[in-house]
Coordinates of C-alpha atoms in Angstrom, one line a residue:
I1 CA 23.8 4.6 -8.6
Y2 CA 22.8 6.2 -11.6
E3 CA 23.7 9.9 -12.1
N4 CA 22.0 10.7 -15.2
A5 CA 18.9 8.7 -17.5
K6 CA 21.9 8.6 -20.3
D7 CA 23.8 6.0 -17.8
F8 CA 21.0 3.9 -17.4
L9 CA 19.9 3.4 -20.9
C10 CA 22.9 1.8 -21.7
D11 CA 23.4 0.0 -19.2
I12 CA 20.2 -1.4 -20.3
R13 CA 21.7 -2.1 -23.9
M14 CA 24.5 -3.5 -22.6
R15 CA 22.8 -6.0 -19.6
N16 CA 20.7 -7.2 -22.8
G17 CA 17.8 -5.6 -19.8
S18 CA 18.7 -7.7 -17.2
F19 CA 20.2 -4.9 -14.2
R20 CA 20.1 -3.5 -10.8
G21 CA 20.0 0.7 -9.7
I22 CA 19.2 2.8 -7.0
I23 CA 17.9 6.3 -8.4
N24 CA 16.4 8.8 -6.3
Y25 CA 12.0 9.6 -5.8
E26 CA 13.2 13.2 -7.8
R27 CA 14.0 11.3 -10.9
V28 CA 10.6 9.6 -11.5
Q29 CA 8.7 12.7 -10.5
V30 CA 6.1 12.8 -13.1
P31 CA 6.7 16.1 -15.4
R32 CA 3.9 18.7 -15.5
K33 CA 1.4 19.1 -17.7
E34 CA 2.3 22.7 -18.8
D35 CA 6.2 20.8 -18.6
K36 CA 5.9 20.8 -22.2
K37 CA 10.0 20.1 -23.0
K38 CA 10.5 17.6 -20.1
Q39 CA 7.0 15.6 -20.8
E40 CA 8.9 14.7 -24.9
D41 CA 12.7 14.4 -23.1
P42 CA 14.0 11.4 -24.4
N43 CA 16.7 11.6 -21.5
C44 CA 14.0 11.6 -18.4
F45 CA 14.5 8.1 -16.1
L46 CA 10.6 8.0 -16.3
N47 CA 10.2 8.1 -19.9
I48 CA 13.1 6.0 -20.4
I49 CA 11.3 3.1 -17.9
V50 CA 7.2 3.9 -19.5
N51 CA 8.2 4.0 -23.3
S52 CA 11.3 1.3 -23.0
A53 CA 8.2 -1.0 -21.7
I54 CA 11.3 -2.6 -18.9
T55 CA 9.7 -5.3 -16.6
F56 CA 11.2 -4.9 -12.9
S57 CA 11.3 -8.3 -11.2
L58 CA 11.7 -6.1 -7.9
V59 CA 11.7 -2.5 -6.9
L60 CA 12.2 -2.0 -3.6
C61 CA 11.1 1.6 -1.9
D62 CA 13.2 2.8 0.9
E63 CA 11.3 5.9 3.1
A64 CA 8.3 4.9 1.2
H65 CA 6.1 7.4 3.3
K66 CA 7.9 10.0 0.6
V67 CA 4.9 8.8 -2.0
R68 CA 2.3 8.4 0.6
N69 CA 0.4 11.5 -0.9
A70 CA -1.3 10.7 -4.0
S71 CA -1.7 14.6 -5.3
T72 CA 2.4 14.7 -6.1
A73 CA 4.5 13.9 -8.8
T74 CA 6.2 11.3 -7.3
H75 CA 3.6 9.4 -6.1
R76 CA 2.0 10.0 -9.7
G77 CA 6.0 8.5 -10.2
V78 CA 6.2 5.5 -8.7
E79 CA 2.5 4.1 -9.4
Q80 CA 3.5 4.1 -13.2
I81 CA 6.7 2.3 -12.5
A82 CA 4.9 0.1 -9.6
A83 CA 2.7 -0.8 -12.5
Q84 CA 5.8 -1.9 -14.5
A85 CA 7.0 -4.3 -11.8
R86 CA 5.9 -8.6 -10.9
S87 CA 6.9 -7.5 -7.2
M88 CA 7.2 -4.5 -4.9
V89 CA 7.6 -3.9 -1.9
M90 CA 7.7 -0.9 0.6
L91 CA 9.9 0.4 3.7
T92 CA 9.7 2.8 6.0
A93 CA 10.7 3.5 9.3
T94 CA 8.2 6.7 9.6
P95 CA 4.7 6.2 10.8
I96 CA 2.7 6.8 8.0
M97 CA -1.1 6.7 10.5
I98 CA -1.2 10.4 10.2
S99 CA -4.9 9.7 8.4
D100 CA -5.9 6.6 6.8
E101 CA -5.4 8.1 3.5
N102 CA -1.7 8.1 3.9
L103 CA -2.1 4.3 4.1
Y104 CA -4.6 3.8 1.3
N105 CA -2.2 6.0 -0.8
L106 CA 0.6 3.4 -0.3
L107 CA -1.8 0.2 -1.0
H108 CA -3.4 1.7 -3.6
I109 CA 0.0 1.7 -5.6
L110 CA 0.7 -2.1 -4.1
A111 CA -2.5 -3.5 -5.2
P112 CA -4.7 -1.2 -7.1
V113 CA -7.4 -4.5 -8.0
Q114 CA -7.8 -5.0 -4.7
F115 CA -7.6 -1.8 -3.0
D116 CA -9.3 0.2 -6.2
N117 CA -11.4 2.4 -3.8
D118 CA -11.5 4.4 -0.2
I119 CA -14.8 3.2 1.0
E120 CA -13.4 -1.0 0.5
F121 CA -10.4 0.0 2.1
H122 CA -12.1 1.6 4.9
N123 CA -14.4 -1.4 5.2
S124 CA -11.4 -3.5 5.6
L125 CA -9.6 -1.1 8.4
S126 CA -13.3 -1.5 9.9
L127 CA -13.2 -5.2 9.5
N128 CA -9.1 -5.4 11.0
Q129 CA -9.8 -4.2 14.5
P130 CA -12.0 -6.5 16.4
F131 CA -9.3 -9.2 15.2
L132 CA -5.8 -7.1 15.9
Q133 CA -7.5 -6.9 19.5
A134 CA -7.6 -10.1 19.7
L135 CA -3.8 -10.5 18.4
R136 CA -3.5 -8.5 21.1
E137 CA -4.9 -10.4 23.6
L138 CA -3.7 -13.9 22.1
R139 CA -0.4 -12.2 23.7
T140 CA -1.6 -12.0 27.1
S141 CA -2.4 -14.7 29.8
R142 CA -6.4 -14.1 29.1
P143 CA -8.5 -17.3 28.6
L144 CA -9.1 -18.1 25.2
K145 CA -12.7 -18.0 25.7
D146 CA -12.5 -14.8 26.8
I147 CA -11.1 -13.7 23.6
C148 CA -13.1 -15.8 21.6
A149 CA -16.4 -14.0 23.5
D150 CA -15.5 -10.5 22.5
L151 CA -14.1 -11.3 18.8
S152 CA -17.4 -13.0 18.3
N153 CA -19.3 -10.1 19.8
A154 CA -17.2 -7.3 18.4
E155 CA -19.8 -4.9 15.9
I156 CA -18.2 -3.8 12.4
A157 CA -18.9 -0.4 10.8
L158 CA -19.6 -0.6 7.4
Q159 CA -20.2 1.9 4.7
Y160 CA -21.9 1.1 1.2
R161 CA -21.5 3.7 -1.7
F162 CA -24.6 3.8 -4.1
Y163 CA -25.2 5.7 -6.8
N164 CA -28.6 7.7 -7.4
E165 CA -28.8 8.0 -11.1
D166 CA -31.7 10.5 -11.1
N167 CA -29.4 13.3 -10.2
G168 CA -25.8 11.7 -10.1
S169 CA -25.2 11.7 -6.4
E170 CA -23.2 9.4 -4.2
I171 CA -25.5 8.2 -1.2
Y172 CA -23.6 6.5 2.0
R173 CA -25.6 3.8 4.0
P174 CA -23.6 2.8 7.2
Q175 CA -24.3 -0.9 8.4
I176 CA -23.7 -2.4 11.5
V177 CA -22.9 -6.4 11.4
K178 CA -21.1 -8.7 13.9
V179 CA -18.6 -10.3 13.4
S180 CA -20.2 -13.7 14.2
D181 CA -22.3 -13.0 11.7
Y182 CA -20.3 -11.5 8.6
Y183 CA -17.9 -14.6 9.3
S184 CA -20.3 -17.1 10.0
D185 CA -19.5 -18.9 6.6
N186 CA -16.0 -18.4 6.8
P187 CA -14.2 -22.2 7.9
L188 CA -11.2 -20.5 8.6
Y189 CA -12.7 -18.3 11.5
Q190 CA -14.9 -21.4 12.5
R191 CA -11.7 -22.8 13.0
C192 CA -10.4 -20.1 15.4
V193 CA -13.4 -20.1 17.1
E194 CA -13.4 -24.8 17.6
T195 CA -10.3 -23.7 18.9
M196 CA -10.6 -21.2 21.1
T197 CA -13.2 -22.8 22.7
S198 CA -11.6 -26.2 22.9
N199 CA -10.8 -25.9 26.5
K200 CA -6.9 -26.9 25.0
D201 CA -4.6 -23.6 26.1
N202 CA -0.5 -23.5 24.8
L203 CA 1.4 -21.5 23.3
T204 CA 1.5 -23.9 20.3
I205 CA -2.2 -23.7 20.1
R206 CA -2.0 -19.4 20.6
A207 CA 0.6 -19.1 17.8
K208 CA -1.6 -21.3 16.0
L209 CA -4.1 -18.7 15.9
Q210 CA -2.2 -15.9 15.7
F211 CA -1.3 -17.2 12.5
D212 CA -4.8 -18.3 11.4
I213 CA -6.1 -14.9 12.7
T214 CA -3.3 -13.1 10.4
S215 CA -4.2 -15.0 7.7
M216 CA -8.0 -14.3 7.7
S217 CA -6.9 -10.1 7.4
E218 CA -6.5 -8.8 3.6
L219 CA -4.4 -6.2 5.5
N220 CA -2.7 -8.2 7.3
N221 CA -1.5 -10.2 4.6
I222 CA -0.5 -6.8 2.8
F223 CA 1.6 -5.3 5.2
S224 CA 3.3 -5.7 8.6
R225 CA 4.0 -3.0 11.2
T226 CA 6.8 -4.3 13.9
R227 CA 8.0 -2.0 16.6
R228 CA 11.2 -1.4 18.8
R229 CA 10.5 -3.4 22.0
E230 CA 9.8 -6.3 19.1
I231 CA 12.8 -7.1 17.8
T232 CA 15.2 -7.2 20.8
T233 CA 15.4 -10.9 21.8
D234 CA 16.2 -9.5 25.6
W235 CA 12.7 -7.6 25.4
T236 CA 15.0 -4.1 26.2
Q237 CA 14.2 -0.5 24.4
A238 CA 16.6 0.8 22.9
E239 CA 18.2 3.5 24.0
R240 CA 19.6 6.8 22.6
H241 CA 22.7 8.4 24.4
P242 CA 23.0 11.7 23.0
F243 CA 26.3 13.8 23.5
S244 CA 27.3 17.1 22.2
I245 CA 31.2 17.7 20.2
S246 CA 32.6 21.3 19.6
V247 CA 34.3 21.6 16.6
V248 CA 36.5 24.9 16.1
L249 CA 35.9 26.0 12.2
N250 CA 38.5 28.3 11.0
P251 CA 38.2 31.3 9.0
N252 CA 37.4 29.6 5.2
E253 CA 34.9 27.9 7.1
R254 CA 33.3 30.3 9.0
E255 CA 32.7 32.0 5.8
V256 CA 31.3 29.8 3.9

């Protein structure tokens, strides 16, 4: 755990670039434009990381919801670190879906090429919805043929953005497509349809379908959400049993 940037830089030199460390988000914030002193501070963590061209094999961001706002100095700092990381994992137990923009901001850090604009991201969300529904139903006893019919007939609302060269404005054109039409040439989708309409049904087949459907989605391949009920082996819910503890303060403690 590095208390200051000087120790951090010293550790890098002593270990020939091989090191492990923990720093908090506040220490990697991008300095404000008006703060010239901090921008040029050689002991600033972020300056050392960027100027030394350090490459991280793995960056783990705990409490990742703290960087969900793209306008913050923390978000911009983590974005710079991510650019120098071979891999990054973000963890959070705090719901991030206050708005779709929160999730987009995190995915843009993790995969800036794959999620380089908000329109493609929102289209990915729309494309993902019918498959999420199918995944939920595969955990039930609903017949596979019925699940397949709903999935194939599901409609997806897509958005496309064009630029008007005459006045430089943006034009948005919506398009409604059926899953069966959009994925008509997708071999993985065709395999799922064939499996669900084959009159065979067992736990192994459903597990394989879950894997195939998950593999089709860009979103499912980059993040996973685990609910509390999914982490117990006996399907019980974690329970809280709060109670109060009374502590008598001495005079000095009361004064503080």
